[in-house]
Amino acid sequence: VEDDASTSSGLPPDLFSRFGAVVLLEVSYVEPEYLRPWQKSRQGSCTGTGFVVPDDETGTRRLLTNLHVVQDATDIRVRKHGNSRRWRARVVVKAADVDLAVLQIVSEDEQE
């Protein structure tokens, strides 16, 4: 039996289940001014992708993305393909040597 979402997306069910874990990241950032730390640089924005990975120890799901996408992030929003709802995320781990970052969705209790 095919999933309604896989039929409407035009992808075969096995491909839909794989690509269903891919998310869009909408990032706001401010690059630091190392020579003039008292000055703020302009705010910018970028987008990137990530994918959901299970954390076997805690049973939670985390997101894996490239570090350069979230390097100087001030705000990270996550959105699933085909869904307009956005969730706030934060960087949990950075690995600059391999350009990877692990993100965690921020619960509504943790938000400002």
mmCIF file of C-alpha atoms in Angstrom:
data_model
loop_
_atom_site.group_PDB
_atom_site.id
_atom_site.type_symbol
_atom_site.label_atom_id
_atom_site.label_comp_id
_atom_site.label_asym_id
_atom_site.label_seq_id
_atom_site.Cartn_x
_atom_site.Cartn_y
_atom_site.Cartn_z
ATOM 1 C CA VAL A 1 0.000 0.000 0.000
ATOM 2 C CA GLU A 2 1.431 3.356 -1.039
ATOM 3 C CA ASP A 3 1.533 6.277 1.343
ATOM 4 C CA ASP A 4 -0.638 9.246 0.265
ATOM 5 C CA ALA A 5 2.332 11.593 0.728
ATOM 6 C CA SER A 6 4.551 9.513 -1.554
ATOM 7 C CA THR A 7 1.868 9.415 -4.224
ATOM 8 C CA SER A 8 1.277 13.166 -4.095
ATOM 9 C CA SER A 9 5.025 13.918 -4.188
ATOM 10 C CA GLY A 10 5.541 11.757 -7.272
ATOM 11 C CA LEU A 11 8.345 9.781 -5.593
ATOM 12 C CA PRO A 12 8.290 6.006 -5.165
ATOM 13 C CA PRO A 13 7.513 4.995 -1.541
ATOM 14 C CA ASP A 14 11.095 3.899 -0.747
ATOM 15 C CA LEU A 15 12.549 7.179 -2.045
ATOM 16 C CA PHE A 16 9.928 9.223 -0.194
ATOM 17 C CA SER A 17 10.789 7.527 3.099
ATOM 18 C CA ARG A 18 14.476 8.347 2.549
ATOM 19 C CA PHE A 19 13.970 11.948 1.445
ATOM 20 C CA GLY A 20 11.297 12.516 4.102
ATOM 21 C CA ALA A 21 14.174 12.867 6.588
ATOM 22 C CA VAL A 22 15.662 15.826 4.671
ATOM 23 C CA VAL A 23 14.916 19.260 6.136
ATOM 24 C CA LEU A 24 15.425 22.857 5.034
ATOM 25 C CA LEU A 25 17.408 25.167 7.315
ATOM 26 C CA GLU A 26 16.723 28.899 7.295
ATOM 27 C CA VAL A 27 19.586 30.651 9.089
ATOM 28 C CA SER A 28 20.147 34.239 10.230
ATOM 29 C CA TYR A 29 23.756 35.064 11.062
ATOM 30 C CA VAL A 30 26.136 37.865 11.992
ATOM 31 C CA GLU A 31 29.788 37.429 11.085
ATOM 32 C CA PRO A 32 32.177 38.615 13.796
ATOM 33 C CA GLU A 33 34.557 41.547 13.232
ATOM 34 C CA TYR A 34 37.792 40.157 14.685
ATOM 35 C CA LEU A 35 39.832 43.325 14.099
ATOM 36 C CA ARG A 36 37.083 45.597 15.481
ATOM 37 C CA PRO A 37 35.090 43.510 17.988
ATOM 38 C CA TRP A 38 33.138 46.563 19.182
ATOM 39 C CA GLN A 39 31.533 46.902 15.738
ATOM 40 C CA LYS A 40 28.723 44.731 14.522
ATOM 41 C CA SER A 41 28.638 43.538 10.961
ATOM 42 C CA ARG A 42 25.428 43.366 8.961
ATOM 43 C CA GLN A 43 23.016 40.545 9.550
ATOM 44 C CA GLY A 44 22.685 38.045 6.732
ATOM 45 C CA SER A 45 20.612 35.016 5.962
ATOM 46 C CA CYS A 46 21.163 31.762 4.137
ATOM 47 C CA THR A 47 19.531 28.419 3.599
ATOM 48 C CA GLY A 48 20.882 24.917 3.687
ATOM 49 C CA THR A 49 19.779 21.353 4.141
ATOM 50 C CA GLY A 50 20.165 18.771 6.833
ATOM 51 C CA PHE A 51 18.795 15.384 7.640
ATOM 52 C CA VAL A 52 17.356 13.685 10.672
ATOM 53 C CA VAL A 53 19.515 11.138 12.474
ATOM 54 C CA PRO A 54 18.351 9.097 15.477
ATOM 55 C CA ASP A 55 20.276 9.326 18.753
ATOM 56 C CA ASP A 56 20.249 5.753 20.061
ATOM 57 C CA GLU A 57 21.344 6.731 23.578
ATOM 58 C CA THR A 58 18.574 9.227 24.303
ATOM 59 C CA GLY A 59 15.973 8.148 21.758
ATOM 60 C CA THR A 60 15.769 11.682 20.365
ATOM 61 C CA ARG A 61 16.285 12.792 16.805
ATOM 62 C CA ARG A 62 18.978 15.249 15.907
ATOM 63 C CA LEU A 63 19.828 17.003 12.655
ATOM 64 C CA LEU A 64 23.108 16.706 10.777
ATOM 65 C CA THR A 65 24.186 19.558 8.504
ATOM 66 C CA ASN A 66 27.294 21.346 7.250
ATOM 67 C CA LEU A 67 28.988 23.636 9.756
ATOM 68 C CA HIS A 68 29.468 26.437 7.234
ATOM 69 C CA VAL A 69 25.673 26.756 7.023
ATOM 70 C CA VAL A 70 25.261 27.440 10.767
ATOM 71 C CA GLN A 71 28.736 28.811 11.636
ATOM 72 C CA ASP A 72 27.802 32.266 12.974
ATOM 73 C CA ALA A 73 24.078 31.631 13.353
ATOM 74 C CA THR A 74 21.951 33.831 15.572
ATOM 75 C CA ASP A 75 18.694 32.068 14.645
ATOM 76 C CA ILE A 76 18.094 28.674 13.019
ATOM 77 C CA ARG A 77 14.685 27.564 11.762
ATOM 78 C CA VAL A 78 13.957 24.052 10.481
ATOM 79 C CA ARG A 79 11.227 23.150 8.032
ATOM 80 C CA LYS A 80 10.273 19.790 6.561
ATOM 81 C CA HIS A 81 9.640 19.535 2.822
ATOM 82 C CA GLY A 82 6.021 20.290 2.017
ATOM 83 C CA ASN A 83 5.306 21.707 5.477
ATOM 84 C CA SER A 84 5.029 25.426 6.246
ATOM 85 C CA ARG A 85 5.581 25.031 10.007
ATOM 86 C CA ARG A 86 9.052 25.995 11.202
ATOM 87 C CA TRP A 87 10.827 24.850 14.366
ATOM 88 C CA ARG A 88 13.658 26.614 16.133
ATOM 89 C CA ALA A 89 16.951 24.718 16.463
ATOM 90 C CA ARG A 90 20.310 25.192 18.152
ATOM 91 C CA VAL A 91 23.799 23.874 17.486
ATOM 92 C CA VAL A 92 24.779 21.080 19.889
ATOM 93 C CA VAL A 93 28.104 19.957 18.406
ATOM 94 C CA LYS A 94 30.510 21.531 15.899
ATOM 95 C CA ALA A 95 33.226 19.650 14.017
ATOM 96 C CA ALA A 96 35.136 22.253 12.007
ATOM 97 C CA ASP A 97 37.724 19.799 10.677
ATOM 98 C CA VAL A 98 35.029 17.878 8.775
ATOM 99 C CA ASP A 99 32.561 20.799 8.277
ATOM 100 C CA LEU A 100 29.725 19.107 10.166
ATOM 101 C CA ALA A 101 27.326 20.290 12.862
ATOM 102 C CA VAL A 102 24.681 18.525 14.911
ATOM 103 C CA LEU A 103 21.506 20.462 15.704
ATOM 104 C CA GLN A 104 18.720 19.885 18.175
ATOM 105 C CA ILE A 105 15.169 21.174 17.944
ATOM 106 C CA VAL A 106 14.461 23.637 20.758
ATOM 107 C CA SER A 107 11.347 22.797 22.735
ATOM 108 C CA GLU A 108 8.726 25.483 23.224
ATOM 109 C CA ASP A 109 9.643 25.601 26.937
ATOM 110 C CA GLU A 110 13.243 26.564 26.068
ATOM 111 C CA GLN A 111 12.276 29.322 23.643
ATOM 112 C CA GLU A 112 12.438 32.896 24.845
#
